[in-house]
Coordinates of C-alpha atoms in Angstrom, one line a residue:
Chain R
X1 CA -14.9 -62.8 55.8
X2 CA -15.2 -61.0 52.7
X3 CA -18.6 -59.6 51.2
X4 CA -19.5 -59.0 47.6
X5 CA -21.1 -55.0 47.3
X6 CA -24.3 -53.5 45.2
X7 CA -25.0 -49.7 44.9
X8 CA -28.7 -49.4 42.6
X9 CA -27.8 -45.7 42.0
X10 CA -31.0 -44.1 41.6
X11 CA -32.2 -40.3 41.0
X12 CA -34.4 -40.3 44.4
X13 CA -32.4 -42.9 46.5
X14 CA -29.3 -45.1 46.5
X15 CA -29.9 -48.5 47.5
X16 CA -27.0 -50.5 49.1
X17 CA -26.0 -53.7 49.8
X18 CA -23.3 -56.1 51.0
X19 CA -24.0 -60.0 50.4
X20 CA -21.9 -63.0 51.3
X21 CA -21.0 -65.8 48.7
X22 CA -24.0 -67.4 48.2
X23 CA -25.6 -63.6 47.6
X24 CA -27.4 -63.8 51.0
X25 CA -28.4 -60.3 51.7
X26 CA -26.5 -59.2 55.2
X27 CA -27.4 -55.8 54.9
X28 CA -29.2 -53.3 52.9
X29 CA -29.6 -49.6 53.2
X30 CA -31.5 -46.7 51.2
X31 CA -29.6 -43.6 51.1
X32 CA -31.4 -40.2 50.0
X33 CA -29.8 -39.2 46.4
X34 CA -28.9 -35.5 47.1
X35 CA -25.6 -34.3 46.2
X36 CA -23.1 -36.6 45.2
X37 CA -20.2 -35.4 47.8
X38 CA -23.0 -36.0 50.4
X39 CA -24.4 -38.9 49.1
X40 CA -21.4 -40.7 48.5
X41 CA -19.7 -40.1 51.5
X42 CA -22.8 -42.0 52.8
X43 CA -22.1 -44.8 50.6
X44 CA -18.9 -44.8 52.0
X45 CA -19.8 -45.3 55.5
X46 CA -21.9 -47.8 54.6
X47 CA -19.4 -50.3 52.7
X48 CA -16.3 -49.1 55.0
X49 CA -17.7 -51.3 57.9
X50 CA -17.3 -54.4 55.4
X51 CA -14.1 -56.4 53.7
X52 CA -15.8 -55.8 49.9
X53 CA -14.3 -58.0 47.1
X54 CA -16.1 -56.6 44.7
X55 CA -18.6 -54.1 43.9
X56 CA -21.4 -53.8 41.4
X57 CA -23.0 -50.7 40.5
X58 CA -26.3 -49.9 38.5
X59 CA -27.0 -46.7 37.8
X60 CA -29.4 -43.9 36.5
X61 CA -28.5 -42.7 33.4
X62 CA -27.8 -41.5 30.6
X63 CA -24.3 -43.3 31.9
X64 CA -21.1 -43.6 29.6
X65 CA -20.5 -47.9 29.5
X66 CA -18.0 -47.6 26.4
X67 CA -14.9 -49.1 28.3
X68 CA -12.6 -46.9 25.6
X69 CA -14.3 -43.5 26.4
X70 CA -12.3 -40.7 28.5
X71 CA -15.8 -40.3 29.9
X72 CA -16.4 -44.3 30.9
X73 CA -18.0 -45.0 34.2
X74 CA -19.5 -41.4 34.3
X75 CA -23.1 -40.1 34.2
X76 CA -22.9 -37.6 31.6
X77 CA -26.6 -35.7 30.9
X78 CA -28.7 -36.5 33.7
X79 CA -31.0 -33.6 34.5
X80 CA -30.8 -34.4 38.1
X81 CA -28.6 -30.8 39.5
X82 CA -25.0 -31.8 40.5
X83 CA -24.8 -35.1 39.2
X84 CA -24.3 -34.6 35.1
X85 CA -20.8 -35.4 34.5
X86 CA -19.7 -37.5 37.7
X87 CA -17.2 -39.7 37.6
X88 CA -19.2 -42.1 39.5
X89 CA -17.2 -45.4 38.7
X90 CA -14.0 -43.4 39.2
X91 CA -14.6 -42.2 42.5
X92 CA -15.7 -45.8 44.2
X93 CA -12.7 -47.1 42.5
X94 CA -10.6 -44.3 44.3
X95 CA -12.0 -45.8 47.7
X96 CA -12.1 -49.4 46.4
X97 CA -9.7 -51.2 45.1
X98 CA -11.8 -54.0 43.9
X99 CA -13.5 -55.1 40.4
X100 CA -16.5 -53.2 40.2
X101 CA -18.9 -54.0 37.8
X102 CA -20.4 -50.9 36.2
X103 CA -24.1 -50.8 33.8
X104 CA -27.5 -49.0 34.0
X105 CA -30.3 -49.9 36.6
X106 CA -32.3 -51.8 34.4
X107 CA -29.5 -53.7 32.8
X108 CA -28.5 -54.7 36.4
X109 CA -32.5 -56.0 36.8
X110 CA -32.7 -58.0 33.5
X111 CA -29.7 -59.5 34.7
X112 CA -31.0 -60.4 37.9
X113 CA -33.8 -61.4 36.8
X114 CA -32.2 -63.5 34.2
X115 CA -30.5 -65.6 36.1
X116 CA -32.4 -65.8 39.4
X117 CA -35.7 -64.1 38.7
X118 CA -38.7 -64.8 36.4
X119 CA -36.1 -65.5 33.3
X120 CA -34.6 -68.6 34.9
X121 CA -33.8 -71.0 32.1
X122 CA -33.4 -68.6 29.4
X123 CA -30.3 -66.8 27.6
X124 CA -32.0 -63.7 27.0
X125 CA -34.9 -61.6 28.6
X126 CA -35.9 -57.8 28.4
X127 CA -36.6 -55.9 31.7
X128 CA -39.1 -53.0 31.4
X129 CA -39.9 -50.4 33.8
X130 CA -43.0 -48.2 33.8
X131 CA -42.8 -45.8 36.5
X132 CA -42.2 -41.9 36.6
X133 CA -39.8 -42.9 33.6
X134 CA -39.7 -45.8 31.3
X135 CA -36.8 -47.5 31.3
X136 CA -35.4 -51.1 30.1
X137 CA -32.5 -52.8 29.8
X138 CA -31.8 -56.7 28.5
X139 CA -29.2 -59.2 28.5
X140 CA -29.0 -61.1 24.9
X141 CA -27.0 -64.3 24.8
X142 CA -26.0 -64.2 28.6
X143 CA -24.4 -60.9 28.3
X144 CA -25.6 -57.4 29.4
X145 CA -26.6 -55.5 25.8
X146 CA -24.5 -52.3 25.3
X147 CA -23.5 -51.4 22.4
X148 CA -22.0 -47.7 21.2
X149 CA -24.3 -46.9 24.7
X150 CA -26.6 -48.2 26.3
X151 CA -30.3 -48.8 25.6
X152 CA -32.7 -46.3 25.9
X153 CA -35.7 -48.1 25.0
X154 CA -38.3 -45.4 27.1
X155 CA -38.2 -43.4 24.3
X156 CA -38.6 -45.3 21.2
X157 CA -41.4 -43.5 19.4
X158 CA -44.3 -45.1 18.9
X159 CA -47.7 -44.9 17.3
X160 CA -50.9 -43.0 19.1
X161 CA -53.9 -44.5 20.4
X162 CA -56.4 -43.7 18.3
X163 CA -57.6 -40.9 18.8
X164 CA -54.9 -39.5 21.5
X165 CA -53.9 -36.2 21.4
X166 CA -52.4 -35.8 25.1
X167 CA -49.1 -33.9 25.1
X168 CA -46.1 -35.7 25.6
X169 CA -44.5 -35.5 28.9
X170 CA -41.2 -36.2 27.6
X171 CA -39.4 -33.1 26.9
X172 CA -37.6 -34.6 24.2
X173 CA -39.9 -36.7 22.2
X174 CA -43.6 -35.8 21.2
X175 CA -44.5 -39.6 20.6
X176 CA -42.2 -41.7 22.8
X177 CA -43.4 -44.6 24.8
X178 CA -42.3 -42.4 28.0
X179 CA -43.7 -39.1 26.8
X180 CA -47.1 -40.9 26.4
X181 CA -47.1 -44.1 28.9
X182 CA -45.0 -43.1 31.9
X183 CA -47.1 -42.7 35.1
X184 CA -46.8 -38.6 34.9
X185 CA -48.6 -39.4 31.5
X186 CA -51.1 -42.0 32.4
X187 CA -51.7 -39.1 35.4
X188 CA -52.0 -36.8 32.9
X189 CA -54.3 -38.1 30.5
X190 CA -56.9 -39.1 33.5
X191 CA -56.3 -36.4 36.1
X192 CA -55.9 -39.4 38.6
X193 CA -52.8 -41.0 40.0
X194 CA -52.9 -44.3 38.6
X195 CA -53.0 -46.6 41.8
X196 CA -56.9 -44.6 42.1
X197 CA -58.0 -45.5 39.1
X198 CA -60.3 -47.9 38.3
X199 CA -59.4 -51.0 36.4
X200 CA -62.2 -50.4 34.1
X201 CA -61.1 -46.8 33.1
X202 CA -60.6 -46.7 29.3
X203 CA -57.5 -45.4 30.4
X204 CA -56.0 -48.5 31.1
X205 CA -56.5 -50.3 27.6
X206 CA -54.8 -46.7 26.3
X207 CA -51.7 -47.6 28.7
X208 CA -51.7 -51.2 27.4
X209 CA -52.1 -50.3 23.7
X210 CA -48.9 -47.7 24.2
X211 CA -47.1 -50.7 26.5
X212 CA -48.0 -53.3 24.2
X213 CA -46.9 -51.9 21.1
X214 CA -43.7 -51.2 22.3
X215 CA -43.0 -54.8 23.4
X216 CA -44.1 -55.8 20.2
X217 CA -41.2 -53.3 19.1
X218 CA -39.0 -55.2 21.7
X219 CA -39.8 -58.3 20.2
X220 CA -39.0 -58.3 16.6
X221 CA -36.0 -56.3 17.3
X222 CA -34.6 -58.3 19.9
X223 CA -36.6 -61.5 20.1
X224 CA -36.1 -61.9 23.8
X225 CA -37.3 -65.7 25.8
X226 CA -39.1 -63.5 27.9
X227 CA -39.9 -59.9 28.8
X228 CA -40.3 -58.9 32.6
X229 CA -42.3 -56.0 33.4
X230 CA -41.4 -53.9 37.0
X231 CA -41.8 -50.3 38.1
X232 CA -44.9 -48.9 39.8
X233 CA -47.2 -48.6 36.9
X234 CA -46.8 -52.3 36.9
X235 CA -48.1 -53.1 40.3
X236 CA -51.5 -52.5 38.9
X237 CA -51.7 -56.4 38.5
X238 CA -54.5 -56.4 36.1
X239 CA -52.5 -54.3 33.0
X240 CA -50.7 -57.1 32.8
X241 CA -53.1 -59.4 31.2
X242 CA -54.4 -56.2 29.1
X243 CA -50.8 -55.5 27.5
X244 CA -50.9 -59.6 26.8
X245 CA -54.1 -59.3 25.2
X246 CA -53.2 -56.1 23.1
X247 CA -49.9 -57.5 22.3
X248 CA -51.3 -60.5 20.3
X249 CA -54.0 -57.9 18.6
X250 CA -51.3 -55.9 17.7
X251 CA -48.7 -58.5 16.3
X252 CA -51.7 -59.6 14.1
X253 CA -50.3 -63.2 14.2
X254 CA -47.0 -62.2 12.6
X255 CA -44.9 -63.7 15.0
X256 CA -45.7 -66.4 17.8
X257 CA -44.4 -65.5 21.2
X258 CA -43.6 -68.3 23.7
X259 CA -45.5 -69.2 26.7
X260 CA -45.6 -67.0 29.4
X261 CA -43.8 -64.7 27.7
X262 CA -44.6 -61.5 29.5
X263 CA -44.6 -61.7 33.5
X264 CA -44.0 -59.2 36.2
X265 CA -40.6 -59.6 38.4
X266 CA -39.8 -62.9 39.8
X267 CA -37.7 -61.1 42.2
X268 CA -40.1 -58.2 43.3
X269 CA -38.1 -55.1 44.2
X270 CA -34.5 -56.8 44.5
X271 CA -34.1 -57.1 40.6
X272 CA -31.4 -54.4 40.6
X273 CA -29.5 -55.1 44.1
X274 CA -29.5 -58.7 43.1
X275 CA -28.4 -58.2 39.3
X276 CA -25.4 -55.8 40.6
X277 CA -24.3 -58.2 43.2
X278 CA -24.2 -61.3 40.4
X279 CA -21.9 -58.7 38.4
X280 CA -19.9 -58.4 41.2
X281 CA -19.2 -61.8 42.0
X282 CA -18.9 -62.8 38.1
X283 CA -15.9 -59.7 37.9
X284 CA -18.2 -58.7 34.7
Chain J
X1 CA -8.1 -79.4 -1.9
X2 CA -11.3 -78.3 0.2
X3 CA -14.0 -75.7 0.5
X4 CA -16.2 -73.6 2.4
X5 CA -19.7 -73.3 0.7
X6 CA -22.0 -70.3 1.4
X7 CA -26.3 -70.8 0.2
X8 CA -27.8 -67.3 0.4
X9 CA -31.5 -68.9 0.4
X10 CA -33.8 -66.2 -1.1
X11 CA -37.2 -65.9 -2.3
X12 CA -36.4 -65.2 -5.7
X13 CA -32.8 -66.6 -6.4
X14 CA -30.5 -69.1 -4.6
X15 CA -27.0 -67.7 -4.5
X16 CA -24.6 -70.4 -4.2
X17 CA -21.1 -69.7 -3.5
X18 CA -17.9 -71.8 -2.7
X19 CA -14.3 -70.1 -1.6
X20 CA -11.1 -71.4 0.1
X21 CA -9.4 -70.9 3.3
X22 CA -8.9 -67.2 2.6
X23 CA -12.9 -66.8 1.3
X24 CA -11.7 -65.9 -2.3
X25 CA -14.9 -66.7 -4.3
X26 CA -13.8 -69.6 -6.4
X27 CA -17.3 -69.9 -8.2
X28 CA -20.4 -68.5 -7.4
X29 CA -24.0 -69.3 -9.0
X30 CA -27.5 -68.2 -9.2
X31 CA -30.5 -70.8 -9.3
X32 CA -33.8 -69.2 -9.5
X33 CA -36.4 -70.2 -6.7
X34 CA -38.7 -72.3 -8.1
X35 CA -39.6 -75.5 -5.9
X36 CA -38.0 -77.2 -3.2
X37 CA -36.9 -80.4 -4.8
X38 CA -36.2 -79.2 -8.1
X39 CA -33.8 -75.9 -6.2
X40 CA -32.2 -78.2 -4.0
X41 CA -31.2 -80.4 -7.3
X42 CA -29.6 -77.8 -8.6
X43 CA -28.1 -76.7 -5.5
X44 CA -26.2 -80.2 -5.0
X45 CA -24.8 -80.4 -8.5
X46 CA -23.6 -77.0 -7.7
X47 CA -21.8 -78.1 -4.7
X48 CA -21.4 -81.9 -5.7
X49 CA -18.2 -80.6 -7.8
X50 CA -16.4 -79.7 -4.9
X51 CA -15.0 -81.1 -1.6
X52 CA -16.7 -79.0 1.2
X53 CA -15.3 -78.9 4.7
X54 CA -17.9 -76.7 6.1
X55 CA -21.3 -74.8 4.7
X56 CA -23.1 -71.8 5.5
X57 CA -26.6 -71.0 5.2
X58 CA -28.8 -67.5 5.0
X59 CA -32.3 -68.2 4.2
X60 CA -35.3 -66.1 3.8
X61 CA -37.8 -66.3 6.3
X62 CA -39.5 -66.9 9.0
X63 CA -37.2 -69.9 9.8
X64 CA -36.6 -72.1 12.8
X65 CA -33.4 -71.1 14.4
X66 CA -33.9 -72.3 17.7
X67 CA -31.7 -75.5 18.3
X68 CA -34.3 -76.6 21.0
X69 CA -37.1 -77.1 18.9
X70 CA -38.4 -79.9 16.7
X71 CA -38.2 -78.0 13.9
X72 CA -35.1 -76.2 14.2
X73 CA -33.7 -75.9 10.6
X74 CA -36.9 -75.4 9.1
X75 CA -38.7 -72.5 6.7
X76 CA -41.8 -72.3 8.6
X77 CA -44.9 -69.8 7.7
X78 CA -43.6 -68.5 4.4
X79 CA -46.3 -67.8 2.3
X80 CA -43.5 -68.9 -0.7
X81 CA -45.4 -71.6 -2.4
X82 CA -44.0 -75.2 -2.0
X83 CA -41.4 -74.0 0.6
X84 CA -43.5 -73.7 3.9
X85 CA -42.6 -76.5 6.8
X86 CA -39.7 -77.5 4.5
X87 CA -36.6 -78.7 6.7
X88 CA -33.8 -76.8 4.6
X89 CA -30.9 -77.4 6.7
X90 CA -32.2 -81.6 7.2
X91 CA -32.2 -81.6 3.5
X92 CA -28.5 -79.9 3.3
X93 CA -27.3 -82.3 5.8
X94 CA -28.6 -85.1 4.6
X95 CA -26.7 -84.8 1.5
X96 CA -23.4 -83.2 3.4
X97 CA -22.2 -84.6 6.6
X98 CA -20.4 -81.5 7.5
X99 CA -20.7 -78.5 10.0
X100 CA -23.9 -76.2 8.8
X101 CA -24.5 -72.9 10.0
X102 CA -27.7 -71.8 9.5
X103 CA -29.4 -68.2 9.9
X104 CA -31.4 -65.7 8.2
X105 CA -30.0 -63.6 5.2
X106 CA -29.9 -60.6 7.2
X107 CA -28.3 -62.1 9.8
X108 CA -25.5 -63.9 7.3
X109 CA -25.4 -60.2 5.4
X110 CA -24.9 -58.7 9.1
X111 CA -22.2 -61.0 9.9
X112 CA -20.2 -60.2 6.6
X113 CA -20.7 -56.5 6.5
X114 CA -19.4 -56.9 10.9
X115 CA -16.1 -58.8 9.6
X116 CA -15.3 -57.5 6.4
X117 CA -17.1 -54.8 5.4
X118 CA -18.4 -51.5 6.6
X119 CA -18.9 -52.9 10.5
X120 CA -14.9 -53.6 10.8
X121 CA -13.5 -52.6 14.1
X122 CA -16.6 -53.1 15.6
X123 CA -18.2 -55.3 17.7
X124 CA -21.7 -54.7 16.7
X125 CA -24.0 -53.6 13.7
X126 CA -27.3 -54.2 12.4
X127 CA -27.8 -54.6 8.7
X128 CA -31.5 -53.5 7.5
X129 CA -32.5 -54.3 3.5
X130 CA -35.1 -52.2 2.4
X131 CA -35.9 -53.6 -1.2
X132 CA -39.6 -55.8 -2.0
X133 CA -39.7 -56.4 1.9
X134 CA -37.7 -55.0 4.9
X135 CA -35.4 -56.9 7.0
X136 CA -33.0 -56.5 9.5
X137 CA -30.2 -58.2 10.9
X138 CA -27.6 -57.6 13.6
X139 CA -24.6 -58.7 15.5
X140 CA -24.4 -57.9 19.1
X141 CA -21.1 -58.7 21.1
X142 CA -19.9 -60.7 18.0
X143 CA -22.4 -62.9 17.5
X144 CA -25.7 -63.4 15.6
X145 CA -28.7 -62.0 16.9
X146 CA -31.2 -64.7 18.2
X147 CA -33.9 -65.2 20.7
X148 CA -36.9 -67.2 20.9
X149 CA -36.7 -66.9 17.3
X150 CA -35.0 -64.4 14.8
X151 CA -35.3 -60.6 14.5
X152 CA -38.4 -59.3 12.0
X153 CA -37.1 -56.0 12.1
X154 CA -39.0 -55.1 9.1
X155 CA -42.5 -55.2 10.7
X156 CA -42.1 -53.2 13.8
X157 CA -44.6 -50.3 13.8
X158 CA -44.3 -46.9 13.0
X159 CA -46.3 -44.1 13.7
X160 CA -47.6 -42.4 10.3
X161 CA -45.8 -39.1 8.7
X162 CA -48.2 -36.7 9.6
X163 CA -51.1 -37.1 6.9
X164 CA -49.8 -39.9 5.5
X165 CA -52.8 -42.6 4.8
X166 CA -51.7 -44.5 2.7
X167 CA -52.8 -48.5 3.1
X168 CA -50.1 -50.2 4.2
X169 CA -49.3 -53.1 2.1
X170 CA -48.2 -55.5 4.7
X171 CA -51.2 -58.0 5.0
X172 CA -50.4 -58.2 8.4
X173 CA -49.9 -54.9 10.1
X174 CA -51.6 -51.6 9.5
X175 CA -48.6 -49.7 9.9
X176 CA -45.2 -51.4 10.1
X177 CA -42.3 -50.1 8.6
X178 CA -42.6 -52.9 5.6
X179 CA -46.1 -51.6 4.6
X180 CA -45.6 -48.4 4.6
X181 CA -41.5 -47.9 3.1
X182 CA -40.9 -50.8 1.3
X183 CA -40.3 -50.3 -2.6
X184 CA -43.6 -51.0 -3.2
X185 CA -45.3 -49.3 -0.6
X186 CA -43.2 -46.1 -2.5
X187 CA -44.6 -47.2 -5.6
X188 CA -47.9 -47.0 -4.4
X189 CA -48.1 -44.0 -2.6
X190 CA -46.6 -42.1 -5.7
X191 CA -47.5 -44.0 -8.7
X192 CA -44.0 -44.6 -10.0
X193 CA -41.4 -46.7 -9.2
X194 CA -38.9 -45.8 -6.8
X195 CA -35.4 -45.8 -9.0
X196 CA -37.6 -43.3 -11.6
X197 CA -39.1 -40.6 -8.8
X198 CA -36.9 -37.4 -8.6
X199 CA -34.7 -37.2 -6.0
X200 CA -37.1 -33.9 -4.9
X201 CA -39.9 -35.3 -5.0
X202 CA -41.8 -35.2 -1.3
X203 CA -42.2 -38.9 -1.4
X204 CA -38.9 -39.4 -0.5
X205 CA -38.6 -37.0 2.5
X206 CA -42.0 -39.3 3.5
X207 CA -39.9 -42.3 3.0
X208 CA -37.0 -41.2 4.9
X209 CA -38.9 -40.5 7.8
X210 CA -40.1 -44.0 8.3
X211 CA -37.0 -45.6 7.9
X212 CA -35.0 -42.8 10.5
X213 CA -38.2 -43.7 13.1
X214 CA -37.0 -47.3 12.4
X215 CA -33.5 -46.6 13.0
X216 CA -34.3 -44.2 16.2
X217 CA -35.8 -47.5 17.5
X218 CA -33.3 -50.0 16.3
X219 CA -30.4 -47.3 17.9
X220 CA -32.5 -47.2 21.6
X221 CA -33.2 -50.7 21.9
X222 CA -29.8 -52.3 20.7
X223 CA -27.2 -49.3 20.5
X224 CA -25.2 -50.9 17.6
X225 CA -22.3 -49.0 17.0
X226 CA -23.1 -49.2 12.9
X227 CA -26.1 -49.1 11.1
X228 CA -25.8 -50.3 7.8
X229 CA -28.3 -50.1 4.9
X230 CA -28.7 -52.3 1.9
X231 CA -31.3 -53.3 -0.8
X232 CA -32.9 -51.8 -3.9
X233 CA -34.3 -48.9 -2.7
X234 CA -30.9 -47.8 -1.1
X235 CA -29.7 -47.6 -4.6
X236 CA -30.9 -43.8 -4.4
X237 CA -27.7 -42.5 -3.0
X238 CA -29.6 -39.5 -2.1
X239 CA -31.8 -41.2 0.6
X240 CA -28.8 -41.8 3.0
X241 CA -29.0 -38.2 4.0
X242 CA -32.1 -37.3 4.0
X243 CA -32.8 -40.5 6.6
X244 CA -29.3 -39.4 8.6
X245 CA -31.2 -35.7 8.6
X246 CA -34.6 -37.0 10.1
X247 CA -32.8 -39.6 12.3
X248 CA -31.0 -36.5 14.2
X249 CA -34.5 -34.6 14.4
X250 CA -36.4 -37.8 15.2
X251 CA -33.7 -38.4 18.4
X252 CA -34.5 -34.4 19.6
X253 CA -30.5 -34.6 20.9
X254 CA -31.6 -37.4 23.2
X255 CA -29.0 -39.4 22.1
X256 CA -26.0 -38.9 20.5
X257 CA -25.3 -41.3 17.4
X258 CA -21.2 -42.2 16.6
X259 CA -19.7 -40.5 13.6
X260 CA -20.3 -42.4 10.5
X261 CA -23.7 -44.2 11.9
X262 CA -25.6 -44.5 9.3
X263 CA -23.8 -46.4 5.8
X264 CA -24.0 -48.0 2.5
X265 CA -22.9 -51.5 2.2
X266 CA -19.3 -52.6 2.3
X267 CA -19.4 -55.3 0.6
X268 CA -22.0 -54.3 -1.8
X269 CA -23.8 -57.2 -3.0
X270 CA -22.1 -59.7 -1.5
X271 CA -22.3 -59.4 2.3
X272 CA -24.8 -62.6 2.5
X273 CA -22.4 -64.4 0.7
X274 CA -19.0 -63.3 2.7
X275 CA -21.2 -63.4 6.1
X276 CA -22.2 -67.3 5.3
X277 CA -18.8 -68.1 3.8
X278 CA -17.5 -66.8 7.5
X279 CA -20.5 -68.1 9.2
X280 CA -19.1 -71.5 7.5
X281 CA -15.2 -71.2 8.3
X282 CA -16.1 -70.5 12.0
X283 CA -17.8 -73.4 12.5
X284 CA -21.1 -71.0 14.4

């Protein structure tokens, strides 16, 4: 029997996977991201004891997804030590022979999603997650977004909260939606990690107001069927219904979203394993 | 001998256009808006003089583009008097049982400037117009950009040049791109019309700052591999740099753009009418 693969390449941890046809999980491992001789060789070990006939990969980025780069299939600026310019792509397909299916994390998720998660029934949703980073990927029309690159939509800039004069954590960016909503931020602004704090901190309508606004971004750019928030920032259940709330301040009736529009994962933590195994069984 | 007809549906003027199998512009007219009944008159004894084998539309907005809905075909919230909740394309087919495309202008413009214009040999570009309003439009993998609804890239917000407090002059947001960098938002924060302010005066480093944060956005949520800018206040030659300047401090080397990113018009003033005329030929 043959098994369809998933590598969610992450900065902290790799998260592996081998599915049968139906995408029935048969095994699943989380592998330590250190350095990628070590790490991959444990990837290895892990998909050698299976018959793979095909592989799909999402990974951290920045990644190059232009299929007519010298450079495609690599992550090329990461920050994370050993890893900027690996030929990721290149050196599974050097041990597998097989389609593999090659996009960021979040792309991978909003495809997931999309077709098996909270975005059922639609041609398009947007995938957001607010964690240590922000990151989000969509699929528009049925088809993973990439462009000249990938998105990047942590770090659109946005407007500040009234008032806000916290320093960006985002090296790059002095008012980007990471530099000023990411959980190192929300940490930052409060001096407490945001699982303590309470849900009637003032904090929170700050993290909603920065959330919100760039959804509403999201939306007139993109006009998504539905936008799926994940990420650990997220599991604070009540922000959810405070970005909703500041989303339809903010859009000052411009535009009317559709019902149920924003929702957290309909596939809790398996967004990414399950989007890279659909790639992998569509050859995509 | 038959046609393909193009309707660039604006505002102010109806652009009607008809072309054969090559798109050569055979005849081309321009109705002023006035009221439905009395534009659409004109429009069919524009069109009545020729056999027509396929039509496309571009309409001003917000319209109904979403095939699933009761009102798909329809202008919907326009203030325009006369022309809100009319069914534009019903009317159209009604008089012409033929295949109708039907988008927004931006869209349509985004199309033509893709195929024929500055966007060739690619496989996605947005189109922005930054004239009375702002408006985008894009192509992504090939084909029109549409959601829920259409893009309304023109009112996604921006965070203020630093001391910048002007009133925005979009009724609806307090500081989108529209109200605060559309001609007359320029005219207002300077006193003078746009095409008669020197090219050094500070206004326009103000005004190319909000259009390169829209752009930063645009470029990290859809990656297009061409930006392309049209409208009446991109008649100032001069501004294309100055935003391609503030766009690569704006990004802070996060991302790098491709060559030749940011451009003028291909087509000049007629990448409505090419992009409906294709829209049309292809049958979308």
């Amino acid at each position: 029997m043959s098994y369809y693969g998933s590598i969610e390449a992450g900065g902290t941890k790799f998260v592996c996977a081998v599915a049968d046809e139906e995408l029935t999980i048969v095994e699943r491992i989380s592998l330590p991201t250190t350095l990628p001789e070590e790490t991959l060789a444990n990837v290895f070990d892990f998909f050698d004891q299976y018959e793979l006939k095909g592989l799909g990969v999402g990974s951290f980025g920045p990644i190059d997804v232009n299929v007519q780069s010298a450079t495609y299939g690599y992550i090329t600026s990461t920050p994370k030590k050993g890893w900027r310019n690996v030929d990721l792509l290149g050196l599974l397909k050097e041990r597998y022979a097989i389609p593999i299916a090659w996009t960021t994390d979040v792309n991978a998720a909003a495809y997931g999603e999309m077709h098996l998660g909270a975005g059922k029934q639609t041609q398009s949703c947007l995938y957001l997650t607010v964690g240590t980073g922000v990151g989000g990927g969509a699929v528009v029309q049925g088809a993973v977004l990439q462009g000249f690159s990938h998105p990047e939509m942590g770090h659109i800039s946005v407007a500040r909260y009234p008032g806000d004069t916290m320093e960006s954590v985002c090296p790059y960016h002095e008012q980007c939606l990471e530099g000023l909503a990411a959980g190192p931020a929300l940490e930052k602004r409060t001096g407490i990690k945001g699982q303590l704090l309470p849900e009637d901190h003032e904090a929170w309508g700050v993290e909603a107001f920065y959330l919100a606004q760039a959804l509403m971004n999201y939306t007139l750019i993109l006009s998504p069927e539905k936008i799926i928030l994940g990420g650990g920032v997220m599991k604070q259940a009540h922000l959810l219904e405070k970005i909703r709330r500041s989303l339809e301040v903010q859009l000052g009736g411009y535009v009317n979203v559709p019902e149920e529009y924003i929702v957290g994962c309909g596939l809790g933590d398996n967004s990414g394993t399950l989007g890279c195994l659909l790639l992998a069984k569509e050859g995509v």
